[in-house]
Every structure is written in structure tokens, then in C-alpha cells.
């Protein structure tokens, strides 16, 4: 096989491999929780919600779920690419 052809094939394979990998790192559950709070709340309520995300390790209680539908797993506020 010609050397130039090998280089071209390797380049194409490299580009395909790079395109298959995710360039965006996965978000930590607490980060997702905080971004979900941001989608629903502003001001002091956002701060309280974000603090609950941190203190409960992103396990939100029904109080927050009642006021923010994005805490439901079926309608996430943060979509991973």
C-alpha cells in the first residue's frame, strides 16, 4: 500500500475516532442539581435550592420538586450532549 494512502486512511480513522468521543465531560449530579435550580429559581430561592443540592448530595426533597418540574427525571433542565 502506498505511504500517502496509509497516512490518509490513518487521518480519516483518527478524525472518526475523535468525533465519536464526547468533548463535553459529564456533569456531577450536584452540578446538574444546581443548574436545575437555576432553571427554576432566582435570587435567595436559587441560593437556598443550590445549598440543598450540596447538603443533600443532589437528592432533592418533594418541597423543591413541587415548585420545579425539572427535578423530575422525565423533564430534565440540563440535557447532556
PDB file of N, CA and C in Angstrom:
ATOM      1  N   UNK A   1       0.852  -1.174   0.000  1.00  0.00           N
ATOM      2  CA  UNK A   1       0.000   0.000   0.000  1.00  0.00           C
ATOM      3  C   UNK A   1       0.900   1.240   0.000  1.00  0.00           C
ATOM      4  N   UNK A   2       0.493   2.210  -0.729  1.00  0.00           N
ATOM      5  CA  UNK A   2       1.247   3.464  -0.842  1.00  0.00           C
ATOM      6  C   UNK A   2       1.290   4.186   0.511  1.00  0.00           C
ATOM      7  N   UNK A   3       2.427   4.800   0.816  1.00  0.00           N
ATOM      8  CA  UNK A   3       2.612   5.504   2.086  1.00  0.00           C
ATOM      9  C   UNK A   3       1.603   6.643   2.260  1.00  0.00           C
ATOM     10  N   UNK A   4       1.352   7.395   1.198  1.00  0.00           N
ATOM     11  CA  UNK A   4       0.396   8.511   1.276  1.00  0.00           C
ATOM     12  C   UNK A   4      -1.012   7.998   1.566  1.00  0.00           C
ATOM     13  N   UNK A   5      -1.355   6.872   0.979  1.00  0.00           N
ATOM     14  CA  UNK A   5      -2.679   6.291   1.211  1.00  0.00           C
ATOM     15  C   UNK A   5      -2.823   5.863   2.678  1.00  0.00           C
ATOM     16  N   UNK A   6      -1.761   5.300   3.236  1.00  0.00           N
ATOM     17  CA  UNK A   6      -1.786   4.914   4.647  1.00  0.00           C
ATOM     18  C   UNK A   6      -1.982   6.136   5.545  1.00  0.00           C
ATOM     19  N   UNK A   7      -1.302   7.215   5.227  1.00  0.00           N
ATOM     20  CA  UNK A   7      -1.433   8.443   6.014  1.00  0.00           C
ATOM     21  C   UNK A   7      -2.861   8.973   5.934  1.00  0.00           C
ATOM     22  N   UNK A   8      -3.432   8.965   4.746  1.00  0.00           N
ATOM     23  CA  UNK A   8      -4.804   9.452   4.569  1.00  0.00           C
ATOM     24  C   UNK A   8      -5.781   8.574   5.349  1.00  0.00           C
ATOM     25  N   UNK A   9      -5.621   7.258   5.259  1.00  0.00           N
ATOM     26  CA  UNK A   9      -6.514   6.352   5.984  1.00  0.00           C
ATOM     27  C   UNK A   9      -6.385   6.533   7.495  1.00  0.00           C
ATOM     28  N   UNK A  10      -5.168   6.660   7.978  1.00  0.00           N
ATOM     29  CA  UNK A  10      -4.976   6.894   9.401  1.00  0.00           C
ATOM     30  C   UNK A  10      -5.575   8.221   9.843  1.00  0.00           C
ATOM     31  N   UNK A  11      -5.467   9.231   9.013  1.00  0.00           N
ATOM     32  CA  UNK A  11      -6.047  10.537   9.340  1.00  0.00           C
ATOM     33  C   UNK A  11      -7.563  10.454   9.420  1.00  0.00           C
ATOM     34  N   UNK A  12      -8.160   9.761   8.476  1.00  0.00           N
ATOM     35  CA  UNK A  12      -9.616   9.607   8.472  1.00  0.00           C
ATOM     36  C   UNK A  12     -10.065   8.832   9.709  1.00  0.00           C
ATOM     37  N   UNK A  13      -9.364   7.752  10.030  1.00  0.00           N
ATOM     38  CA  UNK A  13      -9.713   6.981  11.224  1.00  0.00           C
ATOM     39  C   UNK A  13      -9.561   7.809  12.492  1.00  0.00           C
ATOM     40  N   UNK A  14      -8.535   8.626  12.550  1.00  0.00           N
ATOM     41  CA  UNK A  14      -8.329   9.487  13.713  1.00  0.00           C
ATOM     42  C   UNK A  14      -9.462  10.500  13.853  1.00  0.00           C
ATOM     43  N   UNK A  15      -9.864  11.102  12.758  1.00  0.00           N
ATOM     44  CA  UNK A  15     -10.967  12.072  12.789  1.00  0.00           C
ATOM     45  C   UNK A  15     -12.262  11.392  13.219  1.00  0.00           C
ATOM     46  N   UNK A  16     -12.506  10.197  12.710  1.00  0.00           N
ATOM     47  CA  UNK A  16     -13.716   9.470  13.106  1.00  0.00           C
ATOM     48  C   UNK A  16     -13.688   9.107  14.587  1.00  0.00           C
ATOM     49  N   UNK A  17     -12.545   8.709  15.073  1.00  0.00           N
ATOM     50  CA  UNK A  17     -12.422   8.371  16.493  1.00  0.00           C
ATOM     51  C   UNK A  17     -12.646   9.597  17.369  1.00  0.00           C
ATOM     52  N   UNK A  18     -12.085  10.721  16.983  1.00  0.00           N
ATOM     53  CA  UNK A  18     -12.253  11.958  17.752  1.00  0.00           C
ATOM     54  C   UNK A  18     -13.713  12.396  17.744  1.00  0.00           C
ATOM     55  N   UNK A  19     -14.387  12.250  16.609  1.00  0.00           N
ATOM     56  CA  UNK A  19     -15.786  12.682  16.530  1.00  0.00           C
ATOM     57  C   UNK A  19     -16.699  11.784  17.358  1.00  0.00           C
ATOM     58  N   UNK A  20     -16.292  10.544  17.605  1.00  0.00           N
ATOM     59  CA  UNK A  20     -17.109   9.628  18.408  1.00  0.00           C
ATOM     60  C   UNK A  20     -16.961   9.858  19.898  1.00  0.00           C
ATOM     61  N   UNK A  21     -15.890  10.486  20.312  1.00  0.00           N
ATOM     62  CA  UNK A  21     -15.705  10.753  21.733  1.00  0.00           C
ATOM     63  C   UNK A  21     -16.428  12.034  22.119  1.00  0.00           C
ATOM     64  N   UNK A  22     -16.892  12.064  23.328  1.00  0.00           N
ATOM     65  CA  UNK A  22     -17.605  13.243  23.816  1.00  0.00           C
ATOM     66  C   UNK A  22     -16.598  14.301  24.238  1.00  0.00           C
ATOM     67  N   UNK A  23     -16.771  15.508  23.729  1.00  0.00           N
ATOM     68  CA  UNK A  23     -15.859  16.584  24.091  1.00  0.00           C
ATOM     69  C   UNK A  23     -16.309  17.296  25.368  1.00  0.00           C
ATOM     70  N   UNK A  24     -17.527  17.025  25.793  1.00  0.00           N
ATOM     71  CA  UNK A  24     -18.062  17.655  26.997  1.00  0.00           C
ATOM     72  C   UNK A  24     -18.010  16.641  28.138  1.00  0.00           C
ATOM     73  N   UNK A  25     -17.330  16.944  29.221  1.00  0.00           N
ATOM     74  CA  UNK A  25     -17.299  15.994  30.336  1.00  0.00           C
ATOM     75  C   UNK A  25     -18.670  15.892  30.990  1.00  0.00           C
ATOM     76  N   UNK A  26     -18.952  14.734  31.531  1.00  0.00           N
ATOM     77  CA  UNK A  26     -20.228  14.542  32.207  1.00  0.00           C
ATOM     78  C   UNK A  26     -20.288  15.405  33.456  1.00  0.00           C
ATOM     79  N   UNK A  27     -21.463  15.907  33.716  1.00  0.00           N
ATOM     80  CA  UNK A  27     -21.648  16.742  34.899  1.00  0.00           C
ATOM     81  C   UNK A  27     -21.850  15.878  36.135  1.00  0.00           C
ATOM     82  N   UNK A  28     -21.335  16.353  37.211  1.00  0.00           N
ATOM     83  CA  UNK A  28     -21.557  15.738  38.509  1.00  0.00           C
ATOM     84  C   UNK A  28     -23.039  15.912  38.858  1.00  0.00           C
ATOM     85  N   UNK A  29     -23.665  14.961  39.557  1.00  0.00           N
ATOM     86  CA  UNK A  29     -25.085  15.113  39.928  1.00  0.00           C
ATOM     87  C   UNK A  29     -25.377  16.400  40.698  1.00  0.00           C
ATOM     88  N   UNK A  30     -24.445  16.833  41.531  1.00  0.00           N
ATOM     89  CA  UNK A  30     -24.656  18.083  42.272  1.00  0.00           C
ATOM     90  C   UNK A  30     -24.655  19.270  41.317  1.00  0.00           C
ATOM     91  N   UNK A  31     -23.770  19.249  40.319  1.00  0.00           N
ATOM     92  CA  UNK A  31     -23.756  20.325  39.322  1.00  0.00           C
ATOM     93  C   UNK A  31     -25.057  20.357  38.531  1.00  0.00           C
ATOM     94  N   UNK A  32     -25.547  19.176  38.146  1.00  0.00           N
ATOM     95  CA  UNK A  32     -26.828  19.110  37.435  1.00  0.00           C
ATOM     96  C   UNK A  32     -27.950  19.667  38.303  1.00  0.00           C
ATOM     97  N   UNK A  33     -27.921  19.334  39.571  1.00  0.00           N
ATOM     98  CA  UNK A  33     -28.934  19.810  40.511  1.00  0.00           C
ATOM     99  C   UNK A  33     -28.901  21.336  40.610  1.00  0.00           C
ATOM    100  N   UNK A  34     -27.706  21.897  40.726  1.00  0.00           N
ATOM    101  CA  UNK A  34     -27.575  23.357  40.833  1.00  0.00           C
ATOM    102  C   UNK A  34     -28.047  24.033  39.553  1.00  0.00           C
ATOM    103  N   UNK A  35     -27.716  23.470  38.397  1.00  0.00           N
ATOM    104  CA  UNK A  35     -28.191  24.043  37.134  1.00  0.00           C
ATOM    105  C   UNK A  35     -29.705  23.923  37.008  1.00  0.00           C
ATOM    106  N   UNK A  36     -30.273  22.862  37.555  1.00  0.00           N
ATOM    107  CA  UNK A  36     -31.727  22.718  37.561  1.00  0.00           C
ATOM    108  C   UNK A  36     -32.356  23.776  38.453  1.00  0.00           C
ATOM    109  N   UNK A  37     -31.743  24.036  39.598  1.00  0.00           N
ATOM    110  CA  UNK A  37     -32.226  25.117  40.473  1.00  0.00           C
ATOM    111  C   UNK A  37     -32.220  26.441  39.717  1.00  0.00           C
ATOM    112  N   UNK A  38     -31.149  26.678  38.971  1.00  0.00           N
ATOM    113  CA  UNK A  38     -31.021  27.925  38.219  1.00  0.00           C
ATOM    114  C   UNK A  38     -32.101  28.061  37.152  1.00  0.00           C
ATOM    115  N   UNK A  39     -32.558  26.931  36.611  1.00  0.00           N
ATOM    116  CA  UNK A  39     -33.612  26.977  35.592  1.00  0.00           C
ATOM    117  C   UNK A  39     -34.960  27.356  36.191  1.00  0.00           C
ATOM    118  N   UNK A  40     -35.132  27.121  37.489  1.00  0.00           N
ATOM    119  CA  UNK A  40     -36.429  27.364  38.120  1.00  0.00           C
ATOM    120  C   UNK A  40     -36.481  28.576  39.039  1.00  0.00           C
ATOM    121  N   UNK A  41     -35.376  28.894  39.661  1.00  0.00           N
ATOM    122  CA  UNK A  41     -35.405  29.903  40.715  1.00  0.00           C
ATOM    123  C   UNK A  41     -34.364  30.988  40.482  1.00  0.00           C
ATOM    124  N   UNK A  42     -34.572  32.118  41.116  1.00  0.00           N
ATOM    125  CA  UNK A  42     -33.622  33.238  41.075  1.00  0.00           C
ATOM    126  C   UNK A  42     -33.489  33.808  42.486  1.00  0.00           C
ATOM    127  N   UNK A  43     -32.445  34.568  42.703  1.00  0.00           N
ATOM    128  CA  UNK A  43     -32.256  35.263  43.976  1.00  0.00           C
ATOM    129  C   UNK A  43     -31.991  34.330  45.140  1.00  0.00           C
ATOM    130  N   UNK A  44     -32.556  34.676  46.283  1.00  0.00           N
ATOM    131  CA  UNK A  44     -32.336  33.915  47.513  1.00  0.00           C
ATOM    132  C   UNK A  44     -32.861  32.492  47.394  1.00  0.00           C
ATOM    133  N   UNK A  45     -33.950  32.309  46.666  1.00  0.00           N
ATOM    134  CA  UNK A  45     -34.503  30.962  46.497  1.00  0.00           C
ATOM    135  C   UNK A  45     -33.535  30.078  45.725  1.00  0.00           C
ATOM    136  N   UNK A  46     -32.883  30.639  44.715  1.00  0.00           N
ATOM    137  CA  UNK A  46     -31.859  29.896  43.978  1.00  0.00           C
ATOM    138  C   UNK A  46     -30.727  29.486  44.914  1.00  0.00           C
ATOM    139  N   UNK A  47     -30.291  30.403  45.753  1.00  0.00           N
ATOM    140  CA  UNK A  47     -29.220  30.106  46.707  1.00  0.00           C
ATOM    141  C   UNK A  47     -29.632  29.001  47.675  1.00  0.00           C
ATOM    142  N   UNK A  48     -30.851  29.069  48.177  1.00  0.00           N
ATOM    143  CA  UNK A  48     -31.347  28.032  49.093  1.00  0.00           C
ATOM    144  C   UNK A  48     -31.430  26.671  48.397  1.00  0.00           C
ATOM    145  N   UNK A  49     -31.917  26.678  47.170  1.00  0.00           N
ATOM    146  CA  UNK A  49     -32.024  25.438  46.403  1.00  0.00           C
ATOM    147  C   UNK A  49     -30.635  24.851  46.142  1.00  0.00           C
ATOM    148  N   UNK A  50     -29.699  25.690  45.725  1.00  0.00           N
ATOM    149  CA  UNK A  50     -28.335  25.225  45.450  1.00  0.00           C
ATOM    150  C   UNK A  50     -27.675  24.676  46.712  1.00  0.00           C
ATOM    151  N   UNK A  51     -27.902  25.331  47.841  1.00  0.00           N
ATOM    152  CA  UNK A  51     -27.356  24.824  49.104  1.00  0.00           C
ATOM    153  C   UNK A  51     -27.935  23.457  49.446  1.00  0.00           C
ATOM    154  N   UNK A  52     -29.236  23.278  49.202  1.00  0.00           N
ATOM    155  CA  UNK A  52     -29.843  21.967  49.443  1.00  0.00           C
ATOM    156  C   UNK A  52     -29.235  20.912  48.525  1.00  0.00           C
ATOM    157  N   UNK A  53     -28.933  21.286  47.284  1.00  0.00           N
ATOM    158  CA  UNK A  53     -28.268  20.349  46.366  1.00  0.00           C
ATOM    159  C   UNK A  53     -26.952  19.867  46.962  1.00  0.00           C
ATOM    160  N   UNK A  54     -26.204  20.802  47.505  1.00  0.00           N
ATOM    161  CA  UNK A  54     -24.890  20.467  48.064  1.00  0.00           C
ATOM    162  C   UNK A  54     -25.037  19.631  49.333  1.00  0.00           C
ATOM    163  N   UNK A  55     -25.902  20.070  50.244  1.00  0.00           N
ATOM    164  CA  UNK A  55     -26.021  19.398  51.536  1.00  0.00           C
ATOM    165  C   UNK A  55     -26.675  18.021  51.446  1.00  0.00           C
ATOM    166  N   UNK A  56     -27.530  17.805  50.445  1.00  0.00           N
ATOM    167  CA  UNK A  56     -28.225  16.519  50.315  1.00  0.00           C
ATOM    168  C   UNK A  56     -27.621  15.637  49.230  1.00  0.00           C
ATOM    169  N   UNK A  57     -26.463  16.033  48.696  1.00  0.00           N
ATOM    170  CA  UNK A  57     -25.807  15.271  47.621  1.00  0.00           C
ATOM    171  C   UNK A  57     -26.743  15.089  46.419  1.00  0.00           C
ATOM    172  N   UNK A  58     -27.476  16.146  46.087  1.00  0.00           N
ATOM    173  CA  UNK A  58     -28.363  16.225  44.919  1.00  0.00           C
ATOM    174  C   UNK A  58     -29.614  15.358  45.035  1.00  0.00           C
ATOM    175  N   UNK A  59     -29.969  14.962  46.239  1.00  0.00           N
ATOM    176  CA  UNK A  59     -31.222  14.235  46.452  1.00  0.00           C
ATOM    177  C   UNK A  59     -32.220  15.246  47.006  1.00  0.00           C
ATOM    178  N   UNK A  60     -33.023  15.802  46.102  1.00  0.00           N
ATOM    179  CA  UNK A  60     -33.923  16.878  46.487  1.00  0.00           C
ATOM    180  C   UNK A  60     -35.225  16.324  47.059  1.00  0.00           C
ATOM    181  N   UNK A  61     -35.752  17.033  48.046  1.00  0.00           N
ATOM    182  CA  UNK A  61     -36.998  16.594  48.665  1.00  0.00           C
ATOM    183  C   UNK A  61     -38.197  17.059  47.840  1.00  0.00           C
ATOM    184  N   UNK A  62     -39.368  16.607  48.247  1.00  0.00           N
ATOM    185  CA  UNK A  62     -40.588  16.897  47.490  1.00  0.00           C
ATOM    186  C   UNK A  62     -40.934  18.378  47.471  1.00  0.00           C
ATOM    187  N   UNK A  63     -40.484  19.125  48.467  1.00  0.00           N
ATOM    188  CA  UNK A  63     -40.748  20.567  48.501  1.00  0.00           C
ATOM    189  C   UNK A  63     -40.200  21.236  47.238  1.00  0.00           C
ATOM    190  N   UNK A  64     -38.966  20.949  46.880  1.00  0.00           N
ATOM    191  CA  UNK A  64     -38.369  21.554  45.688  1.00  0.00           C
ATOM    192  C   UNK A  64     -38.996  20.998  44.421  1.00  0.00           C
ATOM    193  N   UNK A  65     -39.292  19.706  44.427  1.00  0.00           N
ATOM    194  CA  UNK A  65     -39.895  19.073  43.251  1.00  0.00           C
ATOM    195  C   UNK A  65     -41.286  19.626  42.972  1.00  0.00           C
ATOM    196  N   UNK A  66     -41.974  20.068  44.016  1.00  0.00           N
ATOM    197  CA  UNK A  66     -43.309  20.635  43.855  1.00  0.00           C
ATOM    198  C   UNK A  66     -43.267  21.940  43.062  1.00  0.00           C
ATOM    199  N   UNK A  67     -42.238  22.747  43.285  1.00  0.00           N
ATOM    200  CA  UNK A  67     -42.146  24.057  42.641  1.00  0.00           C
ATOM    201  C   UNK A  67     -41.281  24.068  41.388  1.00  0.00           C
ATOM    202  N   UNK A  68     -40.538  23.011  41.145  1.00  0.00           N
ATOM    203  CA  UNK A  68     -39.667  22.961  39.967  1.00  0.00           C
ATOM    204  C   UNK A  68     -39.859  21.629  39.243  1.00  0.00           C
ATOM    205  N   UNK A  69     -40.578  21.636  38.127  1.00  0.00           N
ATOM    206  CA  UNK A  69     -40.847  20.382  37.420  1.00  0.00           C
ATOM    207  C   UNK A  69     -39.595  19.750  36.814  1.00  0.00           C
ATOM    208  N   UNK A  70     -38.517  20.514  36.694  1.00  0.00           N
ATOM    209  CA  UNK A  70     -37.300  19.980  36.084  1.00  0.00           C
ATOM    210  C   UNK A  70     -36.573  18.977  36.971  1.00  0.00           C
ATOM    211  N   UNK A  71     -36.946  18.878  38.251  1.00  0.00           N
ATOM    212  CA  UNK A  71     -36.344  17.856  39.101  1.00  0.00           C
ATOM    213  C   UNK A  71     -36.893  16.474  38.782  1.00  0.00           C
ATOM    214  N   UNK A  72     -37.955  16.422  37.993  1.00  0.00           N
ATOM    215  CA  UNK A  72     -38.485  15.148  37.518  1.00  0.00           C
ATOM    216  C   UNK A  72     -37.531  14.614  36.448  1.00  0.00           C
ATOM    217  N   UNK A  73     -37.169  13.360  36.541  1.00  0.00           N
ATOM    218  CA  UNK A  73     -36.207  12.771  35.597  1.00  0.00           C
ATOM    219  C   UNK A  73     -36.730  12.756  34.166  1.00  0.00           C
ATOM    220  N   UNK A  74     -38.046  12.841  33.988  1.00  0.00           N
ATOM    221  CA  UNK A  74     -38.619  12.811  32.640  1.00  0.00           C
ATOM    222  C   UNK A  74     -38.502  14.146  31.917  1.00  0.00           C
ATOM    223  N   UNK A  75     -38.321  15.238  32.654  1.00  0.00           N
ATOM    224  CA  UNK A  75     -38.187  16.560  32.035  1.00  0.00           C
ATOM    225  C   UNK A  75     -36.957  17.279  32.587  1.00  0.00           C
ATOM    226  N   UNK A  76     -35.760  16.802  32.245  1.00  0.00           N
ATOM    227  CA  UNK A  76     -34.557  17.434  32.812  1.00  0.00           C
ATOM    228  C   UNK A  76     -34.331  18.829  32.258  1.00  0.00           C
ATOM    229  N   UNK A  77     -33.824  19.715  33.101  1.00  0.00           N
ATOM    230  CA  UNK A  77     -33.491  21.067  32.659  1.00  0.00           C
ATOM    231  C   UNK A  77     -32.142  21.085  31.968  1.00  0.00           C
ATOM    232  N   UNK A  78     -31.288  20.126  32.312  1.00  0.00           N
ATOM    233  CA  UNK A  78     -29.945  20.050  31.750  1.00  0.00           C
ATOM    234  C   UNK A  78     -29.884  18.820  30.870  1.00  0.00           C
ATOM    235  N   UNK A  79     -29.617  19.027  29.591  1.00  0.00           N
ATOM    236  CA  UNK A  79     -29.507  17.903  28.669  1.00  0.00           C
ATOM    237  C   UNK A  79     -28.043  17.708  28.311  1.00  0.00           C
ATOM    238  N   UNK A  80     -27.583  16.484  28.440  1.00  0.00           N
ATOM    239  CA  UNK A  80     -26.207  16.178  28.099  1.00  0.00           C
ATOM    240  C   UNK A  80     -26.081  16.042  26.591  1.00  0.00           C
ATOM    241  N   UNK A  81     -25.000  16.527  26.072  1.00  0.00           N
ATOM    242  CA  UNK A  81     -24.757  16.460  24.620  1.00  0.00           C
ATOM    243  C   UNK A  81     -24.117  15.130  24.294  1.00  0.00           C
TER     244      UNK A  81
END
